[in-house]
PDB file of C-alpha atoms in Angstrom:
ATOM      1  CA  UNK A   1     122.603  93.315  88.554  1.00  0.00           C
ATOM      2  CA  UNK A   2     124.762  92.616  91.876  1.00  0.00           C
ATOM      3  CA  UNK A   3     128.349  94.747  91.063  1.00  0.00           C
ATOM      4  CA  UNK A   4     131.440  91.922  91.025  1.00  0.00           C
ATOM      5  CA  UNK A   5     132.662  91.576  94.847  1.00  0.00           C
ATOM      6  CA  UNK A   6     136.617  92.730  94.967  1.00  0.00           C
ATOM      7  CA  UNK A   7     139.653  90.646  95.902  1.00  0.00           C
ATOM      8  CA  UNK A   8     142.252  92.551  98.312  1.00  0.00           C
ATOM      9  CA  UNK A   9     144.704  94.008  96.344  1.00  0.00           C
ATOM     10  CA  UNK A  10     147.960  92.896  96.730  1.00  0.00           C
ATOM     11  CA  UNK A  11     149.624  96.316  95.729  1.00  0.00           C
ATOM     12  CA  UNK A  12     150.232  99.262  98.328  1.00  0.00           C
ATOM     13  CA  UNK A  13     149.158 102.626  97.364  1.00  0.00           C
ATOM     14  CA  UNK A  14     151.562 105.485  97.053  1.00  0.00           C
ATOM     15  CA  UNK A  15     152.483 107.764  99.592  1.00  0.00           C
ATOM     16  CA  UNK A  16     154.038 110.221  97.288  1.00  0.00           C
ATOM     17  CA  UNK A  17     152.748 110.877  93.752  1.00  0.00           C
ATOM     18  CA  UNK A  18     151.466 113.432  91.531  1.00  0.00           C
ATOM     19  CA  UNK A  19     148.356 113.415  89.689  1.00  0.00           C
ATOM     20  CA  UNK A  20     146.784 115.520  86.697  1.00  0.00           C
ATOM     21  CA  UNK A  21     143.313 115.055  85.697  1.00  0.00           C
ATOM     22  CA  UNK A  22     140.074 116.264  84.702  1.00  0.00           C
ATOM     23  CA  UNK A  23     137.016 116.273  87.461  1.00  0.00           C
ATOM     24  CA  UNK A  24     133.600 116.280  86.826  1.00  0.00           C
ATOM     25  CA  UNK A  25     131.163 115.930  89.501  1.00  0.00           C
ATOM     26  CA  UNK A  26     127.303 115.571  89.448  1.00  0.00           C
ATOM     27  CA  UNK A  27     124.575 116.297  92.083  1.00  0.00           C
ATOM     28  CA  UNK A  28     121.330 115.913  90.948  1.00  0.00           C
ATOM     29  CA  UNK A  29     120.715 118.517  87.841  1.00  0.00           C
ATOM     30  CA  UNK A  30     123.967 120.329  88.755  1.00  0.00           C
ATOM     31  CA  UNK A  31     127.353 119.397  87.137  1.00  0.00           C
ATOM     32  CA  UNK A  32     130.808 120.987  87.692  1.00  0.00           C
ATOM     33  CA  UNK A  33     133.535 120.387  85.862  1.00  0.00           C
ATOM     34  CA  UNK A  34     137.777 121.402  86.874  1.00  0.00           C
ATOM     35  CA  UNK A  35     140.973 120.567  86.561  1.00  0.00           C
ATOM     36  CA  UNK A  36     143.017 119.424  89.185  1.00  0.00           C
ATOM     37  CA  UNK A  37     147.023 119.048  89.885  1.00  0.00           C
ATOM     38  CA  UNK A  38     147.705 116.819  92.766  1.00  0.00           C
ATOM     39  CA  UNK A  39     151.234 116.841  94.283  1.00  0.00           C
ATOM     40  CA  UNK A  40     151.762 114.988  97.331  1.00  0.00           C
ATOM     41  CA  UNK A  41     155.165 113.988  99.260  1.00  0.00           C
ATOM     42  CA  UNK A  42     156.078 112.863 103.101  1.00  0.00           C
ATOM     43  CA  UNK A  43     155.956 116.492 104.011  1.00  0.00           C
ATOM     44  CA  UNK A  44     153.304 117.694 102.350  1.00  0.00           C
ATOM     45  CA  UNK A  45     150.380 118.003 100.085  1.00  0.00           C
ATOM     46  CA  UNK A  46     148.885 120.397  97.361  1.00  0.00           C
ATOM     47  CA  UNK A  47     145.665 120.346  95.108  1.00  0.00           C
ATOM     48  CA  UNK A  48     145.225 122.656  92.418  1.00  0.00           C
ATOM     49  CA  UNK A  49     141.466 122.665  91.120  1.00  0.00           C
ATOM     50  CA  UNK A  50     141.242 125.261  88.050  1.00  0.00           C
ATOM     51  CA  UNK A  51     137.907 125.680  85.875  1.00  0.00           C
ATOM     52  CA  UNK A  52     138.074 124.718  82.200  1.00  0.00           C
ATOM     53  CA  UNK A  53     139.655 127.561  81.120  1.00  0.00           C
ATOM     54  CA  UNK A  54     142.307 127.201  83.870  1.00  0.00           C
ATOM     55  CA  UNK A  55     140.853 129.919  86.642  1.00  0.00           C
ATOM     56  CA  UNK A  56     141.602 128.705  89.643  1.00  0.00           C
ATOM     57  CA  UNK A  57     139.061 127.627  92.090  1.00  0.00           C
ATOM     58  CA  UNK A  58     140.909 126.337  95.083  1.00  0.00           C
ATOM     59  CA  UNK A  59     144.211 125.452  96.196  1.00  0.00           C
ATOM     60  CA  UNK A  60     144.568 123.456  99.246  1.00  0.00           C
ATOM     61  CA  UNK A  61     147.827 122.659 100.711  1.00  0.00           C
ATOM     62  CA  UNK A  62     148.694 120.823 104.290  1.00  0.00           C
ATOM     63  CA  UNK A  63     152.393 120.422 105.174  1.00  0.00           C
ATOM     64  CA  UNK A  64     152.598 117.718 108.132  1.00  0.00           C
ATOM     65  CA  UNK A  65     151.247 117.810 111.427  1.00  0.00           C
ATOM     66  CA  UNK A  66     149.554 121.507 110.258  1.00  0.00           C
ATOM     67  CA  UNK A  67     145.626 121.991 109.747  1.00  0.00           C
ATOM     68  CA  UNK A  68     145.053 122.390 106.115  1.00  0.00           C
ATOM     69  CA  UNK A  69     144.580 125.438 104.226  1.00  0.00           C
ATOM     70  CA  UNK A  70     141.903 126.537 101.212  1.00  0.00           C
ATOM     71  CA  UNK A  71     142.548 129.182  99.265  1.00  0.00           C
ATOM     72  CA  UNK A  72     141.332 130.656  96.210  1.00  0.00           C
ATOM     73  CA  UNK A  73     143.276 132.987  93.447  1.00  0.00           C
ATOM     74  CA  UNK A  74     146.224 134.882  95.215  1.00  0.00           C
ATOM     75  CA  UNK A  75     144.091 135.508  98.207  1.00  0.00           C
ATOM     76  CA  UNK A  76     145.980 134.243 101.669  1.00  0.00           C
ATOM     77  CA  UNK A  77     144.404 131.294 103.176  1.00  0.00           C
ATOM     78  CA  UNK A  78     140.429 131.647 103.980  1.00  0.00           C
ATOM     79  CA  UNK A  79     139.656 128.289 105.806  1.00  0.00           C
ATOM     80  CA  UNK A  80     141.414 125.845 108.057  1.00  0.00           C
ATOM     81  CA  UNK A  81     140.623 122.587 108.550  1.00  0.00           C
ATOM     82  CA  UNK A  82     141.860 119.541 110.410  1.00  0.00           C
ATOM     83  CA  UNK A  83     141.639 117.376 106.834  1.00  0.00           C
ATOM     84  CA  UNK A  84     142.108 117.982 103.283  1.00  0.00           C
ATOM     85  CA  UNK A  85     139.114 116.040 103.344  1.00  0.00           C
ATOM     86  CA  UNK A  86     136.804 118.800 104.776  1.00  0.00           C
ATOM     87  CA  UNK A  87     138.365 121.308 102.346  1.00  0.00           C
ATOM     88  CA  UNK A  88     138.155 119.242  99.106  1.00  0.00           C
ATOM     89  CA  UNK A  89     134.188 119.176 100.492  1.00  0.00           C
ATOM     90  CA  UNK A  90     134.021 122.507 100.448  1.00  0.00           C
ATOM     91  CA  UNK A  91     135.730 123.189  96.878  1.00  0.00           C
ATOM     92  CA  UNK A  92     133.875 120.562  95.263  1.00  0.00           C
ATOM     93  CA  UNK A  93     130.534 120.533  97.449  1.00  0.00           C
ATOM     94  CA  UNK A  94     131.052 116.322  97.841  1.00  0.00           C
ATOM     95  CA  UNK A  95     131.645 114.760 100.210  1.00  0.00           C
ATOM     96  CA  UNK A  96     134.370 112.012 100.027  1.00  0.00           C
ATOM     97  CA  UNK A  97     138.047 110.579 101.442  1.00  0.00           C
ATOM     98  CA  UNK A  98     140.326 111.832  99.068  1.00  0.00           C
ATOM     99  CA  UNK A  99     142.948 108.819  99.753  1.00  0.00           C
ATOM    100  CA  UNK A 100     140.331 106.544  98.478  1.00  0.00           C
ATOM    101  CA  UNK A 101     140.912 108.286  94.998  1.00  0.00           C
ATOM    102  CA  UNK A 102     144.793 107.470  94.702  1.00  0.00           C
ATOM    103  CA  UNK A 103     143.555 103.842  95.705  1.00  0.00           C
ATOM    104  CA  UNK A 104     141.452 103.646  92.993  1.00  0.00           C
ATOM    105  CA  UNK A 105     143.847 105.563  90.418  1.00  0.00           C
ATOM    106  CA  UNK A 106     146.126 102.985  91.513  1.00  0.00           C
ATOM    107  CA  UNK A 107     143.484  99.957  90.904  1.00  0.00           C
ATOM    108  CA  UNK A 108     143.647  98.997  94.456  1.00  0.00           C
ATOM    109  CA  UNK A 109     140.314  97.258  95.501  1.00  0.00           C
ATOM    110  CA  UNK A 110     139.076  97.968  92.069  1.00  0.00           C
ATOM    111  CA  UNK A 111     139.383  95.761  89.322  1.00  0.00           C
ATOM    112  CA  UNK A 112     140.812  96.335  86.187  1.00  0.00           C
ATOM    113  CA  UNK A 113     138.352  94.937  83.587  1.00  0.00           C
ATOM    114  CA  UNK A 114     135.784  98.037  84.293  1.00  0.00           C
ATOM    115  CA  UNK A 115     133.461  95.858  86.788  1.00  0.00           C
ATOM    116  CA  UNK A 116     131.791  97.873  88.909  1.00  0.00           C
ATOM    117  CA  UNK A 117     132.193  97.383  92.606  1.00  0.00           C
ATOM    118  CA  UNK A 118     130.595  98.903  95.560  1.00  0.00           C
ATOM    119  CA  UNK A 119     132.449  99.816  98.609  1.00  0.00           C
ATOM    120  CA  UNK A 120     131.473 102.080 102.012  1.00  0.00           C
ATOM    121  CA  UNK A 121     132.672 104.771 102.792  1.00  0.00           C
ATOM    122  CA  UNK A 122     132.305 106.157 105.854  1.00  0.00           C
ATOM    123  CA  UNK A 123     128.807 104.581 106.264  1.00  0.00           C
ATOM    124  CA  UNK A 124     128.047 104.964 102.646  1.00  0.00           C
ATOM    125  CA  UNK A 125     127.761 103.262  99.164  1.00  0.00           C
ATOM    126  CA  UNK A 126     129.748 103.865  96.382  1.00  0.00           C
ATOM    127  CA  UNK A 127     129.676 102.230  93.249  1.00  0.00           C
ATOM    128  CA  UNK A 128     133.020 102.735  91.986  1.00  0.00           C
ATOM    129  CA  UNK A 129     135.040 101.308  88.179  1.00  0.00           C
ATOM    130  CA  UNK A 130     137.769 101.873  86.579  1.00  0.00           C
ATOM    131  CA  UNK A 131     136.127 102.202  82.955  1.00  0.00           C
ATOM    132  CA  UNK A 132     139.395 102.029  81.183  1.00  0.00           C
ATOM    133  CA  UNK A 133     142.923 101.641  82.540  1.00  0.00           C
ATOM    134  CA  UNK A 134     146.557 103.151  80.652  1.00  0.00           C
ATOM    135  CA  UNK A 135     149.850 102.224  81.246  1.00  0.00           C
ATOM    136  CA  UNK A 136     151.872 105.456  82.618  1.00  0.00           C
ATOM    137  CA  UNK A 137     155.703 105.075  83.533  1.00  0.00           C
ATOM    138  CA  UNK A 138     155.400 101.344  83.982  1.00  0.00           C
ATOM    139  CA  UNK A 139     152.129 101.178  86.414  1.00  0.00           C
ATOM    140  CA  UNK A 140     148.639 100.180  85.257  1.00  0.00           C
ATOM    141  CA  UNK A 141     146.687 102.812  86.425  1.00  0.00           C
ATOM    142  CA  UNK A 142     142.537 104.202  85.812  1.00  0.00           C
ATOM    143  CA  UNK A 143     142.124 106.157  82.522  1.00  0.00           C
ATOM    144  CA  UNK A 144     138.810 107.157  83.484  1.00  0.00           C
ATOM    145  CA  UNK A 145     136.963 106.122  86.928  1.00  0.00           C
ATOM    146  CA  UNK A 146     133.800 107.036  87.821  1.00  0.00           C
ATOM    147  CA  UNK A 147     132.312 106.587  91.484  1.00  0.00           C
ATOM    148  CA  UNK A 148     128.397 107.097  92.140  1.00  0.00           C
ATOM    149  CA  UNK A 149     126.353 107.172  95.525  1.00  0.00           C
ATOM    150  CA  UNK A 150     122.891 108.354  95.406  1.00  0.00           C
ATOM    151  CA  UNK A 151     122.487 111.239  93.102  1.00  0.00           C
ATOM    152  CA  UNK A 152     126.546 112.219  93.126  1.00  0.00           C
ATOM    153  CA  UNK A 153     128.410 111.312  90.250  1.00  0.00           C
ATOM    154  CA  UNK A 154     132.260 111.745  90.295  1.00  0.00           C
ATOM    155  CA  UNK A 155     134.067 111.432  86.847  1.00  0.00           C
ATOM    156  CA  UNK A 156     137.808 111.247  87.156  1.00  0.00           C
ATOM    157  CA  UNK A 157     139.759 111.057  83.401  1.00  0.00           C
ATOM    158  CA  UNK A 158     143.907 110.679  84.690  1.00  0.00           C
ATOM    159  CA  UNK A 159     145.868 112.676  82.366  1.00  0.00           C
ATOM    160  CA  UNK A 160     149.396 112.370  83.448  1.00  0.00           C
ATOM    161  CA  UNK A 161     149.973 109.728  87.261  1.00  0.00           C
ATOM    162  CA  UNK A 162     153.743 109.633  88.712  1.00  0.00           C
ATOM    163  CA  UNK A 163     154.189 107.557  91.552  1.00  0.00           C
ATOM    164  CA  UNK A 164     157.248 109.776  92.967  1.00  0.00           C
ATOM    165  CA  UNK A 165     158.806 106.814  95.189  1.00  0.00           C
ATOM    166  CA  UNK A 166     158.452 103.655  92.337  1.00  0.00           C
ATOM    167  CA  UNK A 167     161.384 104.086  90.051  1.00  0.00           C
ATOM    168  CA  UNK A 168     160.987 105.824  86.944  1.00  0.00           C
ATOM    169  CA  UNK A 169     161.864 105.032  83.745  1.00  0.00           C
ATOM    170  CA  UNK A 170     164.500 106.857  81.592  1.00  0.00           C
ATOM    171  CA  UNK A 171     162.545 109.471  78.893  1.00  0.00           C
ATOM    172  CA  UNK A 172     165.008 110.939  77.021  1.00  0.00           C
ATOM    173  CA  UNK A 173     164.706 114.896  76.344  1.00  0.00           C
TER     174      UNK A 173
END
């Protein structure tokens, strides 16, 4: 079965945002599962990744025009990197652009009945869906999205998605 080719998507993904959700990822017989916190703005950028019980295993943080930083606990910084790209490798041990994530949170190039689609990645396959989509403060975004290359499986269930420049809707207190 050929996946369903994708349209270009007409909507623009955000620049600023924050994102909670629960990870899983897959290589072969080994399987990993975290939490992460995402909180990105103009100036900067921070993921949390925590283990199910909420230890943390890496924090990685890049203000602009800096190299990124990994660091685990309360430790200071213990590697550098140009991306947040090479770090998130590192913390999660696969290999993949993190902006293509908050693309496919958002639904962008991915469609929203649960098709699966396959897209490349720096030279590589993915085969990427958006099981099941939610409605969070006004945007359609994933519920749960799962992307697969090879033997790497990467399970992505969005609890909680702000886009921090769309306007927000009032929630009372």
């Amino acid at each position: 079965m050929n996946p369903a080719p994708v349209a270009e998507a007409p909507a623009m993904s955000a620049h600023a945002f924050r994102l909670e959700a629960r990870l899983s990822v897959r290589q072969a017989q080994k399987i990993d599962s975290a939490n992460l916190v995402w909180i990105k703005s103009a100036a900067a950028q921070t993921i949390n990744i925590t283990g199910p019980l909420g230890v943390q295993v890496a924090k990685i943080s890049q203000s602009s025009g800096d190299a990124a930083m990994l660091s685990r606990g309360d430790a200071a910084p213990i590697e550098r990197a140009e991306t947040v790209d090479a770090l998130v490798t590192q913390a999660l041990g696969v290999t993949i652009r993190v902006e293509r994530i908050i693309d496919w949170v958002q639904l962008i190039g991915l469609p929203a009945n649960g098709e699966t689609v396959t897209l490349k990645i720096d030279g590589t396959d993915w085969q990427v869906s958006a099981e099941t989509t939610q409605q969070l403060r006004g945007q359609i975004i994933a519920q749960r999205l799962v992307a697969r290359s090879g033997d790497t499986s990467i399970k992505l269930f969005i609890d909680d998605w702000q886009n921090l420049h769309a306007p927000q809707e009032h929630v009372p207190k």
